[in-house]
Amino acid sequence: MYYVSTRDRLGKTTVSGAIAYGLAPDGGLYTPEAVPSLAGNALNTLKDMTYQQRAVYVMNMFLDGYSASELSGFCAKAYGGGKFDDPAVAPVRTLDDRTHVLELWHGPTCAFKDMALQMLPHLLTSALKKEGETKTACILVATSGDTGKGALEGFKDVPGTRILVFYPKDGVSEVQQLQMTTQEGSNVGVCSVVGNFDDAQTGVKTIFSDPALRSELAERGAFLSSANSINWGRVLPQIVYYVSAYCDLLKSGALEKGDKLNVCVPTGNFGNILAAYYAKQMGVPIGRLICASNRNNVLTEFIETGVYDKNRTFYNTTSPSMDILISSNLERLLHACTYGDAEQVKGYMEKLARTGKYEVEESVKHRIGRDFSAACCDDEKAKAAIGRLWREKRYLIDPHTAVAVDALEQYRSKTGDETPTLVVSTASPFKFCPAVMEGLGEKEPPQGLKGIERLSQLTGIPAPAPLAGLAGKEIRFTGVTEKENMPQIVREMLN
Ligand SMILES: *Cc1c(COP(=O)(O)O)cnc(C)c1O
């Protein structure tokens, strides 16, 4: 099976090429030429397997040139060894007979990024080997919070890699900063940048396009790489948990063979919900894909009208990982809904770059509408959803998941669709304590580590160990740099 660029029909590569190089030379995203189909009895077979075994089975269908035993090794390292605090890895909780929650935050950083970032380093290092690359991969990340910590935990002590994370000095929460500055591992580096997220991001982009630095690194046996969410190696591990969730619901008897399951996903860069779309294409009986957005509702508008317009106010919300105006992975859906018409997709992306806006044809909009619905809500409604679910079900959710819960309620009352639905829960509530406590009715909730303690007292739920344990951890990284000096930090790291 080959992978094609969304912007060039002829730009084909193998899966190891797609993962090793991330982005196609024309700027497009590598996408499988055809999505493989699950055999008729596959879900029934997978039902009795562990999460790791399901992951081997599903990923193997997309990974030519990888053996099942190689993938078993990756899955053991990514999802085994006590890295996830639930033996099911991605457990499904049932709230009522038509509402189930897929918890994707049982990994080392308590957010769903772990599902892919625990696997990516293994896929990436093996892809580099298969492509004949022998140098050390130096992963650079600019982060506004969750991705940086996820990438640090994924790449820590992975042979053949170094990882360096830059975060804005005053742009992350106290807990997020502690998560990063206490990072363990012998190949990791963390540095704060004076300025905001854009400064950190621009600094990293400048480093990537600095030929002198690149050749200096090459001489020292290293090259720059990224852990960006447009890499196929981050999308693929996410398909697994949709297949797995369906199997769990078959096993528990909540669904019977062939029953439809809707999926509702809190969405930012469109990676997570895209994985659900691929699972549906593979043959998992998924019904509607409900795309939930916060006040930055560019995707809601696009799915409803066919117009993508990023020329709008940017809002900082209580669900910061969804504060995004350019959803990069949407390009892969456009590829599918134009039947792989690279010229058309390229046209949209050029318009987006030039004017911040594009409109798809009626036929494309119609194809998107066959699978997708959309809804959005603001912080107040998300907080209300947190309070409601806690009072009515004693079930605690974070503000990102709350956006999905509210979107699902809107969808149900608008359409009357009673199909059982899987709500995707993307972060532990203990990662966003102040907003969660406001949802529970606390007037002035404490921030930082005190917030974690207080939320635990209020609910009687113990905080996840990686967050509770932050209090006793040694701070390893205190560096601060000006944006201009970031290349020097990269050099020092390799000394
Ligand atoms: C990254 C993230 C999202 C958004 O996921 P996308 O794949 O970018 O759509 C939602 N919730 C949380 C907690 C996240 O970290």
Coordinates of C-alpha atoms and ligand atoms in Angstrom, one line a residue:
M1 CA 0.0 0.0 0.0
Y2 CA 1.3 3.4 -0.9
Y3 CA 0.8 6.8 0.7
V4 CA 0.0 9.8 -1.5
S5 CA 0.4 13.5 -0.9
T6 CA -2.9 15.4 -0.6
R7 CA -1.5 18.0 -3.0
D8 CA 0.2 15.8 -5.6
R9 CA -1.4 12.6 -7.0
L10 CA 2.0 11.4 -8.2
G11 CA 3.9 12.1 -5.0
K12 CA 3.7 8.5 -3.7
T13 CA 5.8 7.0 -0.9
T14 CA 6.0 4.0 1.3
V15 CA 4.6 4.2 4.8
S16 CA 8.1 4.4 6.3
G17 CA 8.9 7.3 4.0
A18 CA 5.6 9.0 5.0
I19 CA 6.5 8.6 8.7
A20 CA 10.2 9.4 8.4
Y21 CA 9.7 12.7 6.5
G22 CA 6.3 13.8 8.0
L23 CA 5.3 16.3 5.4
A24 CA 5.4 15.7 1.6
P25 CA 7.8 17.9 -0.4
D26 CA 4.9 19.8 -1.9
G27 CA 3.6 20.7 1.6
G28 CA 0.8 18.1 1.4
L29 CA 0.0 15.5 4.0
Y30 CA 0.7 11.8 3.3
T31 CA -2.5 9.8 3.3
P32 CA -3.1 6.1 2.5
E33 CA -4.0 5.6 -1.1
A34 CA -6.8 3.4 -0.1
V35 CA -8.1 2.6 3.4
P36 CA -7.9 -1.1 4.2
S37 CA -11.1 -3.0 5.1
L38 CA -11.6 -5.1 8.2
A39 CA -12.6 -8.6 7.4
G40 CA -16.3 -9.6 8.1
N41 CA -15.5 -11.3 11.4
A42 CA -12.6 -9.1 12.5
L43 CA -14.4 -7.2 15.2
N44 CA -15.6 -10.5 16.6
T45 CA -12.0 -11.8 16.7
L46 CA -10.7 -8.5 18.1
K47 CA -13.3 -8.4 20.8
D48 CA -11.5 -11.0 22.9
M49 CA -8.0 -9.4 22.5
T50 CA -6.2 -7.0 24.8
Y51 CA -5.7 -3.4 23.7
Q52 CA -2.1 -4.1 22.7
Q53 CA -3.1 -7.0 20.5
R54 CA -5.9 -4.9 18.9
A55 CA -3.3 -2.2 18.2
V56 CA -1.0 -4.7 16.5
Y57 CA -3.8 -6.0 14.3
V58 CA -5.1 -2.6 13.2
M59 CA -1.8 -0.9 12.7
N60 CA -0.4 -3.9 10.7
M61 CA -3.1 -3.3 8.1
F62 CA -1.6 0.1 7.3
L63 CA 2.1 -0.7 7.8
D64 CA 3.6 -2.6 4.9
G65 CA 7.2 -3.7 5.6
Y66 CA 6.6 -4.0 9.4
S67 CA 6.2 -7.5 10.9
A68 CA 3.6 -8.3 13.6
S69 CA 6.4 -9.2 16.0
E70 CA 8.0 -5.8 15.4
L71 CA 4.7 -4.1 16.1
S72 CA 4.1 -6.3 19.2
G73 CA 7.4 -5.0 20.6
F74 CA 6.4 -1.3 19.9
C75 CA 3.0 -1.9 21.6
A76 CA 4.5 -3.4 24.6
K77 CA 6.8 -0.4 25.0
A78 CA 4.1 2.1 24.3
Y79 CA 1.1 0.7 26.2
G80 CA 2.6 -1.9 28.5
G81 CA 4.9 -1.8 31.5
G82 CA 2.6 0.1 33.7
K83 CA 2.7 3.3 31.6
F84 CA -1.1 3.5 31.6
D85 CA -2.9 3.4 34.9
D86 CA -5.8 1.3 33.6
P87 CA -5.2 -2.2 32.3
A88 CA -7.7 -1.5 29.4
V89 CA -5.4 1.4 28.3
A90 CA -8.4 3.2 26.7
P91 CA -11.4 2.1 28.8
V92 CA -15.0 2.8 27.9
R93 CA -17.4 3.9 30.8
T94 CA -21.1 3.6 30.3
L95 CA -23.2 6.5 31.6
D96 CA -26.6 5.3 30.4
D97 CA -27.8 2.8 27.7
R98 CA -27.0 5.2 24.9
T99 CA -24.1 7.2 26.2
H100 CA -20.6 5.8 26.6
V101 CA -17.4 7.6 27.3
L102 CA -14.0 6.6 25.9
E103 CA -11.3 7.7 28.4
L104 CA -8.1 8.5 26.5
W105 CA -6.2 10.0 29.4
H106 CA -4.8 7.1 31.4
G107 CA -1.3 7.6 30.1
P108 CA 1.8 9.3 31.6
T109 CA 0.7 12.9 30.9
C110 CA -3.0 12.5 31.6
A111 CA -4.1 13.7 28.1
F112 CA -5.1 11.9 24.9
K113 CA -1.8 13.0 23.1
D114 CA -0.2 10.0 24.9
M115 CA -2.2 7.5 22.8
A116 CA -0.2 8.6 19.7
L117 CA 3.0 10.1 21.2
Q118 CA 3.8 6.9 23.1
M119 CA 3.8 5.0 19.8
L120 CA 5.3 7.6 17.4
P121 CA 8.9 7.3 18.6
H122 CA 8.9 3.6 17.8
L123 CA 7.3 4.1 14.4
L124 CA 9.6 7.0 13.7
T125 CA 12.9 5.4 14.7
S126 CA 12.1 2.2 12.8
A127 CA 10.9 4.2 9.7
L128 CA 14.3 6.1 9.8
K129 CA 16.2 2.8 9.9
K130 CA 14.1 1.4 7.0
E131 CA 14.9 4.6 5.0
G132 CA 18.6 4.1 5.7
E133 CA 19.0 7.0 8.1
T134 CA 21.7 6.5 10.7
K135 CA 22.0 9.9 12.3
T136 CA 20.4 10.9 15.6
A137 CA 16.9 12.4 15.2
C138 CA 16.7 15.6 17.2
I139 CA 13.0 16.3 17.8
L140 CA 12.2 20.0 18.2
V141 CA 8.8 21.0 19.7
A142 CA 7.2 24.3 20.4
T143 CA 4.3 23.8 22.8
S144 CA 1.5 25.6 24.4
G145 CA 1.2 22.8 27.0
D146 CA 0.0 19.3 26.3
T147 CA 1.9 18.3 23.2
G148 CA 5.4 19.2 24.7
K149 CA 4.9 17.0 27.8
G150 CA 3.4 14.2 25.7
A151 CA 6.4 14.2 23.3
L152 CA 8.9 14.4 26.2
E153 CA 7.4 11.3 27.8
G154 CA 7.2 9.5 24.4
F155 CA 10.7 10.1 23.4
K156 CA 12.5 9.9 26.8
D157 CA 15.3 7.4 26.6
V158 CA 14.4 6.2 23.2
P159 CA 17.7 5.2 21.5
G160 CA 18.7 7.2 18.5
T161 CA 16.7 10.3 19.5
R162 CA 17.1 13.6 21.4
I163 CA 14.1 15.8 22.2
L164 CA 14.1 19.5 23.0
V165 CA 10.9 21.3 24.0
F166 CA 10.4 25.1 24.0
Y167 CA 7.5 26.6 25.8
P168 CA 6.4 30.3 26.3
K169 CA 7.6 31.5 29.7
D170 CA 4.3 33.0 30.7
G171 CA 2.0 31.0 28.4
V172 CA 1.4 27.7 30.2
S173 CA -0.3 26.8 33.4
E174 CA 1.7 26.2 36.6
V175 CA 1.0 22.4 36.5
Q176 CA 2.0 22.2 32.8
Q177 CA 5.2 24.0 33.5
L178 CA 6.0 21.7 36.4
Q179 CA 5.2 18.7 34.3
M180 CA 7.9 19.8 31.8
T181 CA 10.6 21.2 34.1
T182 CA 10.7 18.0 36.2
Q183 CA 10.9 15.8 33.1
E184 CA 13.2 12.7 33.5
G185 CA 15.3 11.1 30.9
S186 CA 18.9 11.3 29.6
N187 CA 18.0 12.6 26.1
V188 CA 15.6 15.4 27.0
G189 CA 15.8 19.1 27.2
V190 CA 13.3 21.8 28.1
C191 CA 13.7 25.5 27.8
S192 CA 11.3 28.4 28.3
V193 CA 11.2 31.3 25.7
V194 CA 10.6 34.9 26.6
G195 CA 7.3 35.8 24.9
N196 CA 4.1 33.9 23.9
F197 CA 3.4 30.7 22.0
D198 CA 3.9 32.4 18.7
D199 CA 7.4 33.4 19.7
A200 CA 8.4 29.9 20.6
Q201 CA 6.8 28.5 17.4
T202 CA 8.5 31.1 15.2
G203 CA 11.8 30.3 16.8
V204 CA 11.4 26.6 16.0
K205 CA 10.4 27.3 12.4
T206 CA 13.4 29.6 12.0
I207 CA 15.7 26.8 13.3
F208 CA 14.1 24.3 10.8
S209 CA 14.8 26.7 7.9
D210 CA 18.4 27.5 8.9
P211 CA 20.7 25.7 6.4
A212 CA 23.9 26.5 8.3
L213 CA 22.6 25.0 11.5
R214 CA 21.4 21.9 9.6
S215 CA 24.8 21.2 8.1
E216 CA 26.5 21.8 11.4
L217 CA 24.1 19.2 13.0
A218 CA 24.7 16.8 10.1
E219 CA 28.5 17.0 10.7
R220 CA 27.8 16.1 14.3
G221 CA 25.7 13.1 13.3
A222 CA 22.2 14.6 14.0
F223 CA 19.3 16.0 12.0
L224 CA 16.1 17.9 12.9
S225 CA 12.7 16.2 13.0
S226 CA 9.3 17.0 14.4
A227 CA 6.6 15.2 16.3
N228 CA 3.8 17.3 14.7
S229 CA 0.2 16.0 14.6
I230 CA 0.2 15.9 10.8
N231 CA 2.6 13.0 10.8
W232 CA 0.8 9.8 9.7
G233 CA 2.6 8.2 12.7
R234 CA 0.4 10.2 15.0
V235 CA -2.9 9.6 13.2
L236 CA -2.5 5.8 12.9
P237 CA -2.4 4.9 16.6
Q238 CA -5.6 6.9 17.1
I239 CA -7.6 4.7 14.7
V240 CA -6.9 1.8 17.1
Y241 CA -9.0 3.2 20.0
Y242 CA -12.1 3.6 17.9
V243 CA -11.9 -0.1 16.8
S244 CA -11.1 -1.0 20.4
A245 CA -14.1 0.9 21.9
Y246 CA -16.5 -0.7 19.5
C247 CA -15.1 -4.1 20.5
D248 CA -15.5 -3.3 24.2
L249 CA -19.1 -2.4 23.6
L250 CA -19.7 -5.6 21.7
K251 CA -18.1 -7.5 24.6
S252 CA -20.2 -5.8 27.3
G253 CA -23.4 -6.5 25.3
A254 CA -24.1 -2.8 24.9
L255 CA -24.0 -3.3 21.2
E256 CA -24.7 -6.2 19.0
K257 CA -22.9 -7.1 15.7
G258 CA -23.6 -4.4 13.1
D259 CA -25.3 -1.9 15.5
K260 CA -24.5 1.7 14.7
L261 CA -22.5 3.8 17.1
N262 CA -22.2 7.6 16.8
V263 CA -19.0 9.3 17.9
C264 CA -18.7 12.8 19.4
V265 CA -15.2 14.3 19.6
P266 CA -13.8 17.5 21.1
T267 CA -11.8 18.8 18.2
G268 CA -8.9 21.2 17.6
N269 CA -6.5 20.2 14.8
F270 CA -9.0 17.6 13.5
G271 CA -6.6 14.6 14.1
N272 CA -8.7 12.7 16.6
I273 CA -12.0 12.9 14.7
L274 CA -10.2 12.1 11.5
A275 CA -9.0 8.8 13.0
A276 CA -12.7 8.0 13.8
Y277 CA -13.5 8.7 10.1
Y278 CA -10.8 6.2 9.0
A279 CA -12.1 3.6 11.5
K280 CA -15.6 4.0 9.8
Q281 CA -14.0 3.6 6.4
M282 CA -12.4 0.4 7.6
G283 CA -15.8 -1.0 8.3
V284 CA -16.4 -0.2 12.0
P285 CA -20.2 0.4 12.1
I286 CA -19.9 4.1 13.1
G287 CA -22.9 6.3 12.4
R288 CA -22.5 10.1 12.7
L289 CA -19.2 11.8 13.5
I290 CA -20.1 14.8 15.7
C291 CA -17.4 17.5 15.6
A292 CA -17.5 19.5 18.9
S293 CA -15.8 22.9 19.0
N294 CA -15.4 25.6 21.7
R295 CA -16.0 29.3 21.0
N296 CA -13.3 29.0 18.2
N297 CA -16.0 27.5 16.0
V298 CA -14.4 27.6 12.6
L299 CA -15.1 23.9 12.0
T300 CA -18.7 24.1 13.1
E301 CA -19.3 26.8 10.5
F302 CA -17.3 24.9 7.8
I303 CA -19.3 21.6 8.3
E304 CA -22.6 23.5 8.2
T305 CA -21.9 25.9 5.3
G306 CA -18.9 24.6 3.4
V307 CA -17.0 27.9 4.0
Y308 CA -13.8 27.7 6.0
D309 CA -12.9 31.2 7.3
K310 CA -10.1 31.8 9.8
N311 CA -10.5 35.6 9.6
R312 CA -12.2 35.9 13.0
T313 CA -11.4 36.7 16.6
F314 CA -9.2 34.2 18.4
Y315 CA -10.6 33.4 21.9
N316 CA -8.6 31.9 24.8
T317 CA -11.0 29.4 26.4
T318 CA -11.0 27.0 29.3
S319 CA -10.3 24.2 26.7
P320 CA -7.0 25.6 25.4
S321 CA -6.0 22.5 23.4
M322 CA -9.0 23.3 21.1
D323 CA -8.1 27.0 20.7
I324 CA -7.1 26.6 17.0
L325 CA -8.1 28.5 13.9
I326 CA -6.3 26.3 11.3
S327 CA -7.1 22.6 11.7
S328 CA -4.3 21.0 9.7
N329 CA -5.7 17.5 9.5
L330 CA -8.9 18.7 7.8
E331 CA -6.8 18.6 4.6
R332 CA -6.9 14.8 4.8
L333 CA -10.7 14.8 4.9
L334 CA -10.8 17.2 1.9
H335 CA -8.6 14.7 0.1
A336 CA -11.1 11.9 0.8
C337 CA -14.2 14.0 -0.1
T338 CA -12.8 15.2 -3.4
Y339 CA -11.9 11.5 -4.2
G340 CA -8.2 12.4 -4.1
D341 CA -8.4 15.4 -6.4
A342 CA -4.9 16.9 -5.5
E343 CA -5.4 20.0 -7.7
Q344 CA -8.6 20.9 -5.9
V345 CA -7.2 20.3 -2.4
K346 CA -4.1 22.4 -3.3
G347 CA -6.4 25.1 -4.5
Y348 CA -8.2 25.3 -1.2
M349 CA -4.9 25.3 0.8
E350 CA -3.5 28.1 -1.4
K351 CA -6.6 30.2 -0.9
L352 CA -6.4 29.6 2.8
A353 CA -2.7 30.7 2.9
R354 CA -3.5 33.8 0.7
T355 CA -6.8 35.0 2.0
G356 CA -7.5 32.9 5.1
K357 CA -10.6 31.5 3.5
Y358 CA -12.0 29.0 1.0
E359 CA -15.3 27.5 0.1
V360 CA -15.8 23.9 -1.1
E361 CA -18.2 22.9 -3.9
E362 CA -21.7 21.8 -3.1
S363 CA -20.8 18.2 -3.9
V364 CA -17.9 18.2 -1.5
K365 CA -20.0 19.8 1.2
H366 CA -22.6 17.1 0.6
R367 CA -20.1 14.3 1.0
I368 CA -18.8 15.8 4.3
G369 CA -22.4 16.1 5.5
R370 CA -23.0 12.4 4.9
D371 CA -20.7 11.5 7.8
F372 CA -20.2 14.7 9.9
S373 CA -22.4 16.9 12.1
A374 CA -21.1 19.8 14.2
A375 CA -21.9 21.9 17.2
C376 CA -20.1 24.3 19.4
C377 CA -20.4 25.8 22.9
D378 CA -18.8 28.5 25.1
D379 CA -17.0 28.2 28.4
E380 CA -20.2 28.8 30.4
K381 CA -22.1 26.0 28.8
A382 CA -19.0 23.7 29.1
K383 CA -18.9 24.5 32.9
A384 CA -22.6 23.8 33.2
A385 CA -22.0 20.4 31.6
I386 CA -19.3 19.5 34.1
G387 CA -21.6 20.4 37.0
R388 CA -24.6 18.5 35.5
L389 CA -22.7 15.3 34.8
W390 CA -21.2 15.4 38.3
R391 CA -24.5 15.9 40.0
E392 CA -26.5 13.5 37.9
K393 CA -24.0 10.7 37.3
R394 CA -21.1 11.3 39.7
Y395 CA -18.9 11.4 36.7
L396 CA -16.1 14.0 36.5
I397 CA -15.0 15.4 33.1
D398 CA -12.5 18.0 32.0
P399 CA -13.5 21.2 30.0
H400 CA -12.5 19.7 26.6
T401 CA -14.7 16.7 27.2
A402 CA -17.4 19.0 28.5
V403 CA -17.5 20.7 25.1
A404 CA -18.3 17.3 23.5
V405 CA -21.0 16.5 26.1
D406 CA -22.7 19.8 25.4
A407 CA -22.4 19.4 21.6
L408 CA -24.0 15.9 21.9
E409 CA -26.9 17.3 23.8
Q410 CA -27.4 20.0 21.2
Y411 CA -27.2 17.4 18.4
R412 CA -29.7 15.1 20.1
S413 CA -32.3 17.7 20.7
K414 CA -31.9 19.1 17.2
T415 CA -32.1 15.8 15.3
G416 CA -33.9 13.4 17.7
D417 CA -31.2 10.8 16.8
E418 CA -31.2 8.2 19.6
T419 CA -28.3 6.1 18.3
P420 CA -25.9 5.1 21.1
T421 CA -23.0 7.5 21.2
L422 CA -19.4 7.3 22.2
V423 CA -18.2 10.6 23.7
V424 CA -14.4 11.0 23.5
S425 CA -12.8 12.2 26.8
T426 CA -9.4 13.8 26.0
A427 CA -8.0 14.9 29.3
S428 CA -8.1 14.0 33.0
P429 CA -10.2 16.6 34.9
F430 CA -7.2 16.9 37.2
K431 CA -5.2 18.6 34.4
F432 CA -7.7 21.6 34.4
C433 CA -8.7 21.8 38.1
P434 CA -9.7 25.5 38.3
A435 CA -12.2 25.3 35.4
V436 CA -13.5 22.0 36.6
M437 CA -14.1 23.3 40.2
E438 CA -15.9 26.3 38.8
G439 CA -18.2 23.8 37.0
L440 CA -18.8 22.2 40.4
G441 CA -19.8 25.6 41.9
E442 CA -16.6 26.6 43.7
K443 CA -16.2 30.4 43.7
E444 CA -12.5 31.0 43.9
P445 CA -10.8 27.6 43.3
P446 CA -7.0 27.4 44.0
Q447 CA -4.6 27.1 41.1
G448 CA -1.6 24.8 40.6
L449 CA -0.8 21.9 42.9
K450 CA -3.2 23.2 45.6
G451 CA -5.9 22.9 42.9
I452 CA -5.2 19.2 42.4
E453 CA -5.4 18.6 46.1
R454 CA -8.7 20.5 46.5
L455 CA -10.4 18.9 43.6
S456 CA -9.5 15.5 45.0
Q457 CA -11.0 16.5 48.4
L458 CA -14.1 17.9 46.8
T459 CA -14.9 14.8 44.8
G460 CA -13.3 12.0 46.7
I461 CA -11.5 10.9 43.5
P462 CA -7.7 10.4 43.8
A463 CA -5.6 12.5 41.4
P464 CA -3.7 10.5 38.8
A465 CA -0.3 9.5 40.1
P466 CA 1.7 11.6 37.5
L467 CA -0.1 14.7 38.6
A468 CA -0.2 14.0 42.4
G469 CA 3.5 13.1 42.3
L470 CA 4.6 16.4 40.8
A471 CA 4.8 17.9 44.3
G472 CA 7.8 15.8 45.3
K473 CA 9.7 16.1 42.0
E474 CA 13.1 17.8 41.5
I475 CA 13.1 20.7 39.0
R476 CA 15.7 19.8 36.3
F477 CA 15.2 22.6 33.8
T478 CA 15.3 26.3 34.7
G479 CA 16.6 27.7 31.4
V480 CA 15.1 30.8 29.8
T481 CA 16.1 32.1 26.4
E482 CA 15.3 35.0 24.1
K483 CA 13.8 33.8 20.8
E484 CA 16.9 34.8 18.9
N485 CA 19.1 32.6 21.0
M486 CA 17.2 29.3 20.4
P487 CA 19.6 27.9 17.9
Q488 CA 22.3 28.2 20.5
I489 CA 20.2 26.1 22.9
V490 CA 20.0 23.4 20.2
R491 CA 23.8 23.4 19.8
E492 CA 24.4 23.1 23.5
M493 CA 22.0 20.3 23.8
L494 CA 24.0 18.2 21.4
N495 CA 27.3 18.8 23.2
Ligands
LIG1 C1 -5.1 18.0 21.4 C2 -6.3 18.0 22.2 C3 -7.6 18.1 21.7 C4 -7.8 18.3 20.2 O1 -7.5 17.2 19.4 P1 -7.3 17.3 17.8 O2 -6.7 15.9 17.4 O3 -6.2 18.4 17.7 O4 -8.6 17.6 17.2 C5 -8.7 18.0 22.5 N1 -8.6 17.8 23.8 C6 -7.3 17.8 24.4 C7 -7.3 17.6 25.9 C8 -6.2 17.8 23.7 O5 -5.0 17.8 24.3

